[in-house]
mmCIF file of C-alpha atoms in Angstrom:
data_model
loop_
_atom_site.group_PDB
_atom_site.id
_atom_site.type_symbol
_atom_site.label_atom_id
_atom_site.label_comp_id
_atom_site.label_asym_id
_atom_site.label_seq_id
_atom_site.Cartn_x
_atom_site.Cartn_y
_atom_site.Cartn_z
ATOM 1 C CA MET A 1432 11.675 17.545 71.872
ATOM 2 C CA PRO A 1433 9.358 18.975 69.198
ATOM 3 C CA ASP A 1434 5.747 19.750 70.038
ATOM 4 C CA GLY A 1435 2.772 18.107 68.274
ATOM 5 C CA ALA A 1436 2.525 20.676 65.480
ATOM 6 C CA ALA A 1437 6.246 20.465 64.737
ATOM 7 C CA LYS A 1438 6.103 16.668 64.713
ATOM 8 C CA ALA A 1439 3.159 16.778 62.305
ATOM 9 C CA LYS A 1440 5.057 19.130 59.959
ATOM 10 C CA GLU A 1441 8.131 16.903 60.153
ATOM 11 C CA LEU A 1442 6.032 13.838 59.274
ATOM 12 C CA GLN A 1443 4.405 15.707 56.372
ATOM 13 C CA ARG A 1444 7.846 16.582 54.982
ATOM 14 C CA ALA A 1445 8.938 12.946 55.291
ATOM 15 C CA ILE A 1446 5.764 11.779 53.522
ATOM 16 C CA ILE A 1447 6.338 14.222 50.662
ATOM 17 C CA ALA A 1448 9.955 13.076 50.330
ATOM 18 C CA ALA A 1449 8.807 9.437 50.134
ATOM 19 C CA LEU A 1450 6.173 10.011 47.412
ATOM 20 C CA PRO A 1451 8.257 9.024 44.332
ATOM 21 C CA LYS A 1452 9.342 5.731 45.892
ATOM 22 C CA LEU A 1453 5.874 5.102 47.270
ATOM 23 C CA ARG A 1454 4.367 5.647 43.819
ATOM 24 C CA ARG A 1455 6.684 3.071 42.238
ATOM 25 C CA PHE A 1456 5.876 0.614 45.022
ATOM 26 C CA CYS A 1457 2.117 1.141 44.666
ATOM 27 C CA HIS A 1458 2.278 0.762 40.870
ATOM 28 C CA ALA A 1459 4.212 -2.475 41.256
ATOM 29 C CA MET A 1460 1.696 -3.862 43.735
ATOM 30 C CA ALA A 1461 -1.409 -2.841 41.761
ATOM 31 C CA ALA A 1462 -2.666 -4.324 38.528
ATOM 32 C CA ASN A 1463 -2.416 -1.067 36.567
ATOM 33 C CA PRO A 1464 -1.199 2.524 36.961
ATOM 34 C CA ALA A 1465 -4.649 3.895 37.811
ATOM 35 C CA ASP A 1466 -5.069 1.368 40.637
ATOM 36 C CA GLY A 1467 -1.508 2.136 41.728
ATOM 37 C CA ASP A 1468 -2.317 5.835 41.948
ATOM 38 C CA ASP A 1469 -5.484 5.046 43.909
ATOM 39 C CA LEU A 1470 -3.458 2.883 46.292
ATOM 40 C CA MET A 1471 -0.902 5.655 46.713
ATOM 41 C CA GLN A 1472 -3.608 8.239 47.429
ATOM 42 C CA ALA A 1473 -5.259 5.978 50.003
ATOM 43 C CA THR A 1474 -1.868 5.330 51.610
ATOM 44 C CA VAL A 1475 -1.017 9.023 51.921
ATOM 45 C CA GLU A 1476 -4.484 9.798 53.230
ATOM 46 C CA LYS A 1477 -4.229 7.089 55.876
ATOM 47 C CA ALA A 1478 -0.705 8.200 56.842
ATOM 48 C CA LEU A 1479 -1.869 11.785 57.303
ATOM 49 C CA VAL A 1480 -4.998 10.835 59.249
ATOM 50 C CA HIS A 1481 -3.114 8.404 61.488
ATOM 51 C CA GLY A 1482 0.122 10.380 61.802
ATOM 52 C CA ASP A 1483 -0.123 10.072 65.586
ATOM 53 C CA GLN A 1484 0.617 6.337 65.170
ATOM 54 C CA PHE A 1485 3.984 7.023 63.541
ATOM 55 C CA ARG A 1486 6.798 6.151 65.949
ATOM 56 C CA ASP A 1487 9.609 8.669 66.414
ATOM 57 C CA GLY A 1488 12.870 7.323 65.041
ATOM 58 C CA SER A 1489 11.100 5.140 62.467
ATOM 59 C CA ARG A 1490 11.449 5.549 58.727
ATOM 60 C CA ALA A 1491 8.444 7.253 57.174
ATOM 61 C CA ASP A 1492 8.926 5.449 53.851
ATOM 62 C CA SER A 1493 8.942 2.018 55.526
ATOM 63 C CA TRP A 1494 5.843 2.954 57.514
ATOM 64 C CA MET A 1495 4.081 4.043 54.329
ATOM 65 C CA TYR A 1496 5.144 0.910 52.405
ATOM 66 C CA ARG A 1497 3.548 -1.118 55.204
ATOM 67 C CA ILE A 1498 0.345 0.934 55.019
ATOM 68 C CA ALA A 1499 0.244 0.494 51.213
ATOM 69 C CA GLN A 1500 0.820 -3.240 51.471
ATOM 70 C CA ASN A 1501 -1.950 -3.632 54.048
ATOM 71 C CA LEU A 1502 -4.377 -1.560 51.969
ATOM 72 C CA HIS A 1503 -3.515 -3.608 48.880
ATOM 73 C CA ILE A 1504 -4.033 -6.899 50.727
ATOM 74 C CA ASP A 1505 -7.400 -5.652 52.008
ATOM 75 C CA LYS A 1506 -8.449 -4.641 48.485
ATOM 76 C CA VAL A 1507 -7.414 -7.991 46.996
ATOM 77 C CA ARG A 1508 -9.308 -9.900 49.682
ATOM 78 C CA SER A 1509 -12.366 -7.733 49.150
ATOM 79 C CA ALA A 1510 -12.232 -8.220 45.365
ATOM 80 C CA ARG A 1511 -11.976 -11.999 45.782
ATOM 81 C CA ARG A 1512 -15.140 -12.014 47.853
ATOM 82 C CA ARG A 1513 -17.091 -9.812 45.439
ATOM 83 C CA GLY A 1514 -15.612 -10.821 42.111
ATOM 84 C CA THR A 1515 -14.833 -8.470 39.259
ATOM 85 C CA PRO A 1516 -17.757 -6.344 38.073
ATOM 86 C CA VAL A 1517 -18.102 -6.131 34.300
ATOM 87 C CA PRO A 1518 -20.625 -3.688 32.852
ATOM 88 C CA VAL A 1519 -22.573 -5.449 30.106
ATOM 89 C CA GLU A 1520 -22.787 -2.309 27.958
ATOM 90 C CA ASP A 1521 -18.969 -2.185 27.719
ATOM 91 C CA ALA A 1522 -18.889 -5.532 25.932
ATOM 92 C CA PHE A 1523 -20.755 -4.098 22.936
ATOM 93 C CA ASP A 1524 -18.050 -1.484 22.271
ATOM 94 C CA LEU A 1525 -15.249 -4.022 21.865
ATOM 95 C CA VAL A 1526 -13.917 -4.058 18.323
ATOM 96 C CA GLY A 1527 -10.721 -5.871 17.335
ATOM 97 C CA ASP A 1528 -7.327 -5.422 18.929
ATOM 98 C CA ASP A 1529 -6.166 -2.329 20.751
ATOM 99 C CA GLY A 1530 -3.139 -1.103 18.751
ATOM 100 C CA ARG A 1531 -1.658 0.640 21.783
ATOM 101 C CA ALA A 1532 -1.884 -2.498 23.917
ATOM 102 C CA THR A 1533 -0.316 -4.538 21.129
ATOM 103 C CA THR A 1534 2.586 -2.105 20.849
ATOM 104 C CA GLU A 1535 3.116 -2.007 24.600
ATOM 105 C CA SER A 1536 3.039 -5.784 24.845
ATOM 106 C CA ARG A 1537 6.050 -5.915 22.526
ATOM 107 C CA SER A 1538 8.209 -3.716 24.712
ATOM 108 C CA GLU A 1539 10.677 -5.142 27.171
ATOM 109 C CA LEU A 1540 9.280 -2.976 29.936
ATOM 110 C CA ALA A 1541 5.808 -4.392 29.420
ATOM 111 C CA ALA A 1542 7.278 -7.907 29.473
ATOM 112 C CA ALA A 1543 9.033 -7.151 32.754
ATOM 113 C CA GLN A 1544 5.824 -5.758 34.230
ATOM 114 C CA ARG A 1545 3.903 -8.853 33.157
ATOM 115 C CA ALA A 1546 6.615 -11.034 34.629
ATOM 116 C CA LEU A 1547 6.463 -9.128 37.908
ATOM 117 C CA GLU A 1548 2.682 -9.576 38.009
ATOM 118 C CA THR A 1549 3.145 -13.377 37.963
ATOM 119 C CA VAL A 1550 5.017 -13.205 41.251
ATOM 120 C CA PRO A 1551 2.947 -13.830 44.408
ATOM 121 C CA GLU A 1552 2.264 -10.680 46.419
ATOM 122 C CA ASP A 1553 4.554 -11.473 49.347
ATOM 123 C CA GLN A 1554 7.476 -12.126 47.000
ATOM 124 C CA ARG A 1555 6.608 -9.105 44.833
ATOM 125 C CA ALA A 1556 6.583 -6.764 47.837
ATOM 126 C CA ALA A 1557 10.002 -7.985 48.999
ATOM 127 C CA PHE A 1558 11.410 -7.809 45.459
ATOM 128 C CA VAL A 1559 10.158 -4.279 44.810
ATOM 129 C CA LEU A 1560 11.361 -2.942 48.153
ATOM 130 C CA VAL A 1561 14.884 -4.356 47.780
ATOM 131 C CA VAL A 1562 15.514 -4.455 44.024
ATOM 132 C CA VAL A 1563 13.506 -1.466 42.792
ATOM 133 C CA GLU A 1564 13.468 0.828 45.829
ATOM 134 C CA GLY A 1565 16.937 -0.088 47.101
ATOM 135 C CA LEU A 1566 16.015 -0.867 50.705
ATOM 136 C CA SER A 1567 18.401 -3.088 52.607
ATOM 137 C CA TYR A 1568 17.264 -6.598 53.467
ATOM 138 C CA LYS A 1569 17.041 -5.469 57.098
ATOM 139 C CA ASP A 1570 14.841 -2.464 56.276
ATOM 140 C CA ALA A 1571 12.617 -4.530 53.994
ATOM 141 C CA ALA A 1572 12.289 -7.180 56.711
ATOM 142 C CA GLU A 1573 11.265 -4.525 59.242
ATOM 143 C CA THR A 1574 8.836 -2.954 56.787
ATOM 144 C CA LEU A 1575 7.127 -6.252 55.990
ATOM 145 C CA GLY A 1576 7.408 -7.616 59.538
ATOM 146 C CA VAL A 1577 9.294 -10.787 58.605
ATOM 147 C CA PRO A 1578 12.811 -12.154 59.301
ATOM 148 C CA ILE A 1579 15.691 -11.211 56.980
ATOM 149 C CA GLY A 1580 15.989 -14.839 55.845
ATOM 150 C CA THR A 1581 12.398 -14.719 54.669
ATOM 151 C CA ILE A 1582 13.157 -11.593 52.630
ATOM 152 C CA MET A 1583 16.178 -13.295 51.047
ATOM 153 C CA SER A 1584 14.111 -16.374 50.230
ATOM 154 C CA ARG A 1585 11.227 -14.357 48.774
ATOM 155 C CA ILE A 1586 13.564 -12.338 46.569
ATOM 156 C CA ALA A 1587 15.297 -15.482 45.304
ATOM 157 C CA ARG A 1588 11.947 -17.098 44.469
ATOM 158 C CA ALA A 1589 10.696 -13.874 42.848
ATOM 159 C CA ARG A 1590 13.803 -13.659 40.664
ATOM 160 C CA GLY A 1591 13.293 -17.267 39.577
ATOM 161 C CA ARG A 1592 9.642 -16.665 38.698
ATOM 162 C CA ILE A 1593 10.460 -13.477 36.812
ATOM 163 C CA GLU A 1594 13.187 -15.256 34.860
ATOM 164 C CA GLN A 1595 10.808 -18.103 33.949
ATOM 165 C CA ALA A 1596 8.067 -15.668 32.928
ATOM 166 C CA LEU A 1597 10.456 -13.657 30.755
ATOM 167 C CA LYS A 1598 11.727 -16.829 29.062
ATOM 168 C CA ARG A 1599 8.127 -17.945 28.443
ATOM 169 C CA ASP A 1600 7.265 -14.508 27.098
ATOM 170 C CA ALA A 1601 10.303 -14.503 24.797
ATOM 171 C CA GLY A 1602 9.427 -17.991 23.553
ATOM 172 C CA MET A 1603 5.859 -16.961 22.773
ATOM 173 C CA ALA A 1604 7.053 -13.874 20.875
ATOM 174 C CA ARG A 1605 9.022 -15.989 18.425
#
């Protein structure tokens, strides 16, 4: 059995290996890439600080997805209580349309991202873990702490919402 230092090194290696998948998950959960990167950083920091809570034999990526989801839920709840701060001085600098945003809004990837953002968080988390990250239904269920049937139901509902949002988006583009 490895000693504490060896276990810590092993966990650090597992965390590093999970970073690309974790980044995609955090970006999908957050409203924008910057918030996704902040969520990822907070997740890694919490995983490193609380590495002693990681159970041997568990999957580090699933553990980190759970940490990220909990941090995201906490942030959303906090933002709902406080509201969104808007600096008044920023409003004076607004002039016309942002050409970059207009171009991005025309892309299929941007449409898919917008569609994914319409999906409720519980469905989005299940969808991203299974469809984007390739976790099995069982692993996603363990990660999110729900039964497999719930995962299957959430993914089916998420797919339906995404399909409706994409159809709406395509109809508006015409």
